[in-house]
Structures are given as C-alpha cells and as structure tokens.
Coordinates of C-alpha atoms and ligand atoms in Angstrom, one line a residue:
M236 CA 0.0 0.0 0.0
P237 CA 1.4 3.4 -0.9
F238 CA 2.1 5.8 1.9
P239 CA -1.2 7.7 2.4
I240 CA 0.2 11.1 1.8
H241 CA -3.1 12.8 1.3
R242 CA -4.8 11.4 4.4
K243 CA -4.7 14.6 6.4
R244 CA -5.7 17.0 3.7
R245 CA -8.6 14.8 2.6
L246 CA -10.2 15.5 5.9
R247 CA -9.9 19.3 5.4
V248 CA -11.3 19.6 1.8
S249 CA -14.7 21.2 2.8
E250 CA -16.4 22.8 5.7
S251 CA -18.7 19.8 5.9
M252 CA -15.7 17.5 6.2
R253 CA -14.0 19.8 8.7
R254 CA -17.1 20.0 10.7
L255 CA -17.5 16.2 10.9
V256 CA -14.0 15.7 12.3
R257 CA -13.9 18.7 14.6
E258 CA -12.7 17.5 18.1
S259 CA -14.0 20.4 20.3
R260 CA -17.1 22.5 20.0
L261 CA -18.0 25.6 21.9
D262 CA -21.5 26.0 23.3
P263 CA -22.9 29.2 24.7
A264 CA -24.0 27.2 27.8
Q265 CA -20.3 27.0 28.9
F266 CA -19.7 30.8 28.9
I267 CA -19.9 32.9 32.0
L268 CA -20.2 36.7 31.5
P269 CA -18.4 38.9 34.1
L270 CA -20.5 42.0 35.0
F271 CA -19.8 45.0 37.2
V272 CA -22.6 46.4 39.3
C273 CA -22.6 49.8 40.8
P274 CA -25.0 52.1 42.8
G275 CA -27.5 54.4 41.2
E276 CA -30.0 54.3 38.5
G277 CA -29.7 54.3 34.7
V278 CA -25.9 54.1 35.1
R279 CA -24.1 52.5 32.1
K280 CA -20.6 53.8 32.4
P281 CA -18.1 52.5 29.9
I282 CA -14.8 50.9 31.0
S283 CA -12.3 52.5 28.7
S284 CA -9.8 49.7 28.7
M285 CA -12.5 47.1 28.1
P286 CA -14.5 48.1 25.0
G287 CA -18.2 46.9 25.2
N288 CA -18.0 46.5 29.1
F289 CA -19.7 48.9 31.5
Q290 CA -20.2 49.6 35.2
L291 CA -24.0 49.0 35.4
S292 CA -26.5 50.1 38.0
V293 CA -28.9 47.4 39.1
D294 CA -31.7 48.4 36.6
E295 CA -29.2 48.4 33.7
L296 CA -27.7 45.1 35.0
V297 CA -31.1 43.4 34.8
K298 CA -31.5 44.6 31.1
E299 CA -28.1 43.4 30.3
C300 CA -28.7 40.0 31.8
E301 CA -32.0 39.6 30.0
G302 CA -30.1 40.0 26.8
A303 CA -27.3 37.6 27.8
H304 CA -29.9 35.0 29.0
A305 CA -31.7 35.2 25.7
L306 CA -28.4 34.3 24.0
G307 CA -28.2 31.1 26.0
I308 CA -25.1 31.8 27.9
G309 CA -24.4 29.7 31.0
G310 CA -24.6 32.4 33.6
V311 CA -23.1 35.6 34.9
I312 CA -20.6 36.4 37.6
L313 CA -21.1 39.6 39.5
F314 CA -18.4 42.1 40.8
G315 CA -19.6 44.9 43.1
I316 CA -18.4 48.5 43.1
P317 CA -19.7 49.8 46.5
D318 CA -20.5 53.4 47.3
L319 CA -18.1 53.3 50.3
K320 CA -15.0 51.4 51.1
D321 CA -13.6 50.9 54.6
D322 CA -10.8 48.9 56.2
I323 CA -13.1 46.0 57.2
A324 CA -14.8 45.6 53.8
S325 CA -18.2 45.9 55.3
G326 CA -19.8 46.4 51.9
A327 CA -18.8 42.9 50.9
Y328 CA -20.9 41.0 53.5
A329 CA -23.7 43.6 54.2
D330 CA -27.2 42.2 53.4
D331 CA -27.9 45.4 51.6
G332 CA -24.6 45.5 49.8
I333 CA -24.6 46.2 46.1
V334 CA -24.1 42.6 45.0
Q335 CA -26.8 41.4 47.4
V336 CA -29.3 43.9 46.1
A337 CA -28.4 43.0 42.5
L338 CA -28.9 39.3 43.2
R339 CA -32.3 39.8 44.5
A340 CA -33.3 41.9 41.5
L341 CA -31.9 39.3 39.1
K342 CA -33.5 36.3 40.8
N343 CA -36.8 38.0 40.7
A344 CA -36.5 39.2 37.0
I345 CA -34.8 36.2 35.5
P346 CA -35.3 33.2 37.7
N347 CA -33.5 30.7 35.5
L348 CA -30.4 32.7 35.0
L349 CA -27.5 31.1 36.8
L350 CA -25.9 33.6 39.3
I351 CA -22.3 33.4 40.4
T352 CA -20.7 35.9 42.7
D353 CA -17.0 36.7 43.1
V354 CA -16.2 36.5 46.7
C355 CA -13.4 38.8 47.6
N356 CA -12.7 42.0 49.5
C357 CA -10.5 44.1 47.3
E358 CA -13.4 46.0 45.8
Y359 CA -14.6 46.8 49.3
T360 CA -11.5 47.7 51.3
S361 CA -10.1 51.2 51.3
H362 CA -6.6 49.9 50.6
G363 CA -7.6 47.6 47.8
H364 CA -6.2 44.4 49.3
C365 CA -8.2 41.2 49.3
G366 CA -8.5 40.8 53.1
K367 CA -7.6 42.3 56.4
V368 CA -4.4 44.2 56.2
I369 CA -2.1 44.0 59.3
D370 CA 1.0 46.0 58.3
Q371 CA 2.4 48.7 56.1
D372 CA 3.6 46.2 53.4
G373 CA 0.0 45.1 52.8
T374 CA 0.3 41.8 54.6
V375 CA -3.1 40.2 54.8
D376 CA -4.2 38.3 57.8
N377 CA -5.4 34.9 56.6
D378 CA -7.8 33.8 59.3
A379 CA -9.5 37.1 59.9
T380 CA -10.1 37.3 56.2
L381 CA -11.7 33.8 56.2
E382 CA -14.5 35.2 58.5
W383 CA -15.3 37.9 56.0
L384 CA -15.3 35.5 53.1
A385 CA -17.7 33.0 54.8
A386 CA -20.0 36.0 55.8
S387 CA -20.0 37.3 52.2
S388 CA -20.7 33.9 50.8
V389 CA -23.7 33.3 53.2
S390 CA -25.1 36.7 52.4
H391 CA -24.7 36.1 48.6
A392 CA -26.3 32.7 48.8
R393 CA -29.2 34.1 50.9
A394 CA -29.7 36.8 48.3
G395 CA -29.9 34.3 45.4
A396 CA -26.4 33.3 44.3
D397 CA -26.3 29.7 42.9
I398 CA -22.6 29.6 43.1
V399 CA -20.0 31.5 45.1
A400 CA -16.6 31.9 43.7
P401 CA -13.8 32.9 46.2
S402 CA -11.0 34.7 44.4
D403 CA -9.0 35.9 47.4
M404 CA -6.3 33.1 47.6
M405 CA -6.4 32.8 51.4
D406 CA -5.5 29.4 52.8
G407 CA -8.5 27.4 54.0
R408 CA -11.2 29.5 52.5
V409 CA -13.1 26.8 50.7
A410 CA -13.5 24.8 54.0
A411 CA -14.5 28.1 55.8
I412 CA -17.1 29.0 53.2
R413 CA -18.5 25.4 52.9
A414 CA -18.9 25.4 56.7
G415 CA -20.5 28.8 56.8
L416 CA -23.0 27.8 54.1
D417 CA -23.9 24.5 55.6
Q418 CA -24.4 26.0 59.1
N419 CA -26.9 28.4 57.6
G420 CA -28.8 25.7 55.7
L421 CA -27.3 26.7 52.3
Q422 CA -26.2 23.2 51.3
K423 CA -27.4 23.8 47.7
T424 CA -25.0 26.6 47.1
A425 CA -22.0 25.4 45.1
I426 CA -18.4 26.7 45.4
L427 CA -16.4 27.5 42.3
A428 CA -12.9 27.9 43.7
Y429 CA -10.4 30.3 42.0
A430 CA -8.0 27.5 42.9
A431 CA -4.9 28.4 40.9
K432 CA -5.0 32.1 40.6
F433 CA -1.8 33.8 39.7
A434 CA -0.3 37.3 40.6
S435 CA -0.8 38.3 37.0
A436 CA -0.2 41.5 35.0
F437 CA -3.3 40.6 33.0
Y438 CA -5.7 41.8 35.7
G439 CA -4.8 45.5 34.9
P440 CA -8.0 46.5 33.1
F441 CA -10.2 44.8 35.6
R442 CA -8.7 46.9 38.4
E443 CA -9.8 50.0 36.5
A444 CA -13.2 48.4 36.0
A445 CA -13.7 47.3 39.6
E446 CA -11.8 50.1 41.1
S447 CA -9.8 47.6 43.1
A448 CA -6.1 48.3 42.5
P449 CA -4.1 48.0 45.8
Q450 CA -3.2 51.4 47.2
F451 CA 0.2 50.1 48.3
G452 CA 2.2 46.8 47.9
D453 CA 0.9 44.1 45.6
R454 CA -0.9 40.8 45.8
R455 CA 2.2 38.5 45.6
T456 CA 1.9 37.3 49.2
Y457 CA -1.4 35.7 48.4
Q458 CA -1.7 35.1 44.7
M459 CA 0.6 32.5 43.0
D460 CA 4.0 33.0 41.3
P461 CA 3.4 32.6 37.5
A462 CA 6.4 30.3 37.4
N463 CA 4.8 27.6 39.5
G464 CA 2.9 24.7 37.9
R465 CA 3.3 22.0 40.5
E466 CA 2.3 24.4 43.2
A467 CA -0.8 25.1 41.2
M468 CA -1.8 21.5 41.4
H469 CA -1.2 21.5 45.1
E470 CA -3.5 24.5 45.5
M471 CA -6.1 22.7 43.4
D472 CA -5.7 19.5 45.5
L473 CA -6.4 21.5 48.7
D474 CA -9.4 23.3 47.4
F475 CA -10.8 20.0 46.0
E476 CA -10.2 18.3 49.4
E477 CA -11.8 21.2 51.3
G478 CA -15.0 20.7 49.2
A479 CA -14.8 22.9 46.1
D480 CA -17.4 21.7 43.5
M481 CA -15.6 23.2 40.6
L482 CA -12.0 24.4 40.2
M483 CA -10.7 27.3 38.3
V484 CA -7.4 28.3 36.6
K485 CA -6.9 32.0 36.1
P486 CA -5.8 33.7 33.8
A487 CA -6.5 31.2 31.0
M488 CA -4.3 31.6 27.9
P489 CA -0.9 32.0 29.6
Y490 CA -1.8 28.9 31.7
L491 CA -3.3 26.4 29.2
D492 CA -0.8 23.8 30.4
L493 CA -2.3 24.0 33.9
I494 CA -5.9 23.8 32.5
R495 CA -4.9 20.5 30.8
Q496 CA -3.3 19.1 33.9
A497 CA -6.3 20.0 36.1
H498 CA -8.6 18.5 33.6
D499 CA -6.7 15.2 33.7
R500 CA -6.3 15.2 37.4
F501 CA -9.6 16.2 39.0
P502 CA -13.1 14.6 38.6
V503 CA -14.9 17.9 39.0
P504 CA -15.7 20.6 36.3
I505 CA -12.7 22.7 35.4
A506 CA -13.2 26.5 34.7
A507 CA -10.8 28.9 33.2
Y508 CA -11.0 32.7 33.5
Q509 CA -10.0 34.5 30.3
V510 CA -9.3 37.7 32.2
S511 CA -9.5 41.4 31.4
G512 CA -6.0 41.7 30.0
E513 CA -6.4 38.8 27.7
F514 CA -9.6 40.4 26.4
S515 CA -8.2 43.9 26.2
M516 CA -5.0 43.0 24.4
L517 CA -7.0 41.2 21.7
M518 CA -9.5 44.1 21.4
A519 CA -6.6 46.6 21.1
A520 CA -5.1 44.6 18.2
V521 CA -8.6 44.4 16.6
E522 CA -9.1 48.1 16.9
R523 CA -5.8 48.7 15.1
G524 CA -6.9 46.3 12.4
W525 CA -4.0 43.9 13.3
L526 CA -6.3 41.0 14.2
E527 CA -9.7 39.8 12.9
Y528 CA -12.2 40.1 15.7
E529 CA -14.4 37.1 15.3
R530 CA -11.7 34.6 14.3
A531 CA -9.3 35.7 17.1
M532 CA -12.1 35.6 19.7
M533 CA -13.3 32.1 18.7
E534 CA -9.7 30.8 18.4
S535 CA -8.9 32.0 21.8
L536 CA -12.0 30.5 23.3
T537 CA -11.5 27.2 21.4
S538 CA -7.9 26.9 22.7
I539 CA -9.1 27.3 26.3
H540 CA -11.8 24.7 25.8
R541 CA -9.5 22.3 24.0
A542 CA -6.9 22.5 26.8
G543 CA -9.7 21.2 29.1
A544 CA -11.9 23.9 30.5
G545 CA -15.5 23.0 30.4
I546 CA -16.5 26.4 31.7
I547 CA -15.0 29.6 30.4
L548 CA -15.5 33.0 32.2
T549 CA -15.0 35.5 29.3
Y550 CA -15.8 39.1 28.4
F551 CA -16.6 37.7 24.9
A552 CA -19.5 35.6 26.3
R553 CA -22.2 37.7 24.5
D554 CA -20.5 38.0 21.1
A555 CA -19.3 34.4 21.0
A556 CA -22.8 33.1 21.9
R557 CA -24.2 35.3 19.2
L558 CA -21.9 33.8 16.7
L559 CA -22.6 30.3 17.8
G560 CA -26.4 30.8 17.9
Ligands
PBG606 C1 -10.6 39.9 42.8 C2 -10.6 39.6 41.4 C3 -9.7 40.0 40.4 C4 -10.1 39.4 39.2 C5 -11.2 38.6 39.4 N1 -11.4 38.7 40.8 C6 -8.6 41.0 40.4 C7 -7.4 40.8 41.2 O1 -7.2 39.6 41.7 O2 -6.6 41.7 41.3 C8 -9.5 39.7 37.8 C9 -10.4 39.5 36.7 C10 -10.0 40.1 35.4 O3 -8.8 40.6 35.2 O4 -10.8 40.0 34.4 N2 -9.6 39.5 43.6

C-alpha cells in the first residue's frame, strides 16, 4: 500500500468534512459573563480599557442579563463596586450591599439565569487588598479574612447566588465557606474555587473596571507566582479536598498547560477565566486592524476549551454566543 500522503488534507477539503471531524465544540452554555454592578439608576458607564463593558446600576444590569440570558449563555458572575470602602470591607458582607441587592433583583426578574458571585474583599477595602491588612507592606491576615469570606458567601447565597466563587487566595477559604454555608442551611449553594490564581499583569484593566487596585504593595503574598505549575496542582488539591465543587485556573491563555493538567487530574468541572488583560490585548489589536475580531475571539476560546476547560469566564460571552447561535 502506498504511503497515504493525502490522508490529512482529505479531511480538510470542505467545511462539511472539517465540521465532521472537529474535536472540540463551543457552546454558549459554557460561557460565564463577568459583569460590574454599581450604585445608582440608569448608570451605564463605559470601562475605557475594556470596549463593550460597563459599570452598570442594578436596573441596567437586569436589562444586560436579560439580553445575555436570551443568547443562551451559562450564567453571569457579578463584581460589586460599592458606594463606600472601609478597612473592614463591610460592603462585601452587608445584606444590603450592592451585589446582594443586584442578586435579589436578578433572581426576581430572570429566575432561570445562573448567578455566580465573586467572593473577595479588594473592591470593598479602602486599601484595595483582598483581606484584612495588618501591616504597612500590605500583609493580609489569613484567618481574619476567612471570616469575611464566609460571611460574604452566606449573604450572597441568601440573596440568590447559585454559586459562590472565592478569588482571594487565602488558605483554607473553601473549607471556611463550605462550613458557613452548611451551618446556615445553604447546602445547595455550590463553590467554584479560583484555585490556581496567579499574581498576573493581565488583571490590569479589571482593576480599573472594579476600582480595586491595591493602594500600596501588591498581591504577591497571596496570589501565585506565575512560574509555579506543580504548586498550582497543590493549590487545586487542597481546594478539592476542602470541598470545592468546581476548580478554576486564572488567567487562561498563559496557563493552558495547567488547565490541561487540572482536567486530567480532577473529577470535577474545570473552569478557566479569560481575564480582562487577555480580552483587552485582543481588542486593542482588533481596533488597530491587526487581528480579525471574530476569528481571534473564537480561536482564543477554542484553545481554552481544547486545553480542558468545560466552563469559560469571558468578556466575549455575548458575542461568542451570538456567533454560535
Ligand atoms: C478579585 C478579582 C480580580 C479578578 C477577578 N477577581 C482582580 C485581582 O485579583 O486583582 C480579575 C479578573 C480580570 O482581570 O478580568 N480579587
């Protein structure tokens, strides 16, 4: 038999053939759209470094979510921008906090939309760190922060969150949150742990969007060193053992190797967060005419999915769902 030199190209001859042999497919149901909610009414304030994204007041957020829900996306994740920040992050766990108010409005307006909340303190602290700061360098007290995280999770769940997603990177937070939820009869609320979250330059635009940049120091004493892959698996092991229902790698594209390892290692759903900087760098190139928008967007999402993420948090959720629909 002659060597089958045309075997590969035969499977690429037409779109029908390519479609038949395609190994991974994207589905709007796997996209989670991140949204920023702020006080006020009729507020739709553009985020300059993230074209097409806004700080939304609750009424505008409901409209945005109706649109996203109609496109069939999997759900939304909410980030709050409170009126007031203080050194104990009180807005994070107040029952009338901005995220809690938004959750009630959304559950009421769109009962079937899956609601996820980011559980962290950096948007609520005056210093912009993710927990209780105990010295000038921005050192965060792990155990005191756990109490805030559990309290925030309970108040989010009571207000309608289906999933809480801790992004603070304190040790032991998944166990503390699970215990807090269970003690309050909130067994049905799931935990999506930002398990391997790196101290990344790619969060830059988000910190403008969420007004959460640290006022001093940085997050390297709690977020992971980008060089460490084995440690990422250890972080994920711990969150899994502590009871996380789903595990996340964040950012996504610079860490595709870890998404693949996590997929092969854990029996729970793996999520990846295509973060603000990943979105913004692509959009900036698109605006300059250097990249084709739709192709670059879909290729980036496909690569994250192919690497092993069943769930993708992405600022492209709406447009990608529209294209797939
Ligand atoms: C909160 C949090 C951040 C992001 C999600 N949750 C910022 C940070 O850790 O500084 C980043 C998301 C993005 O860049 O899109 N801790």
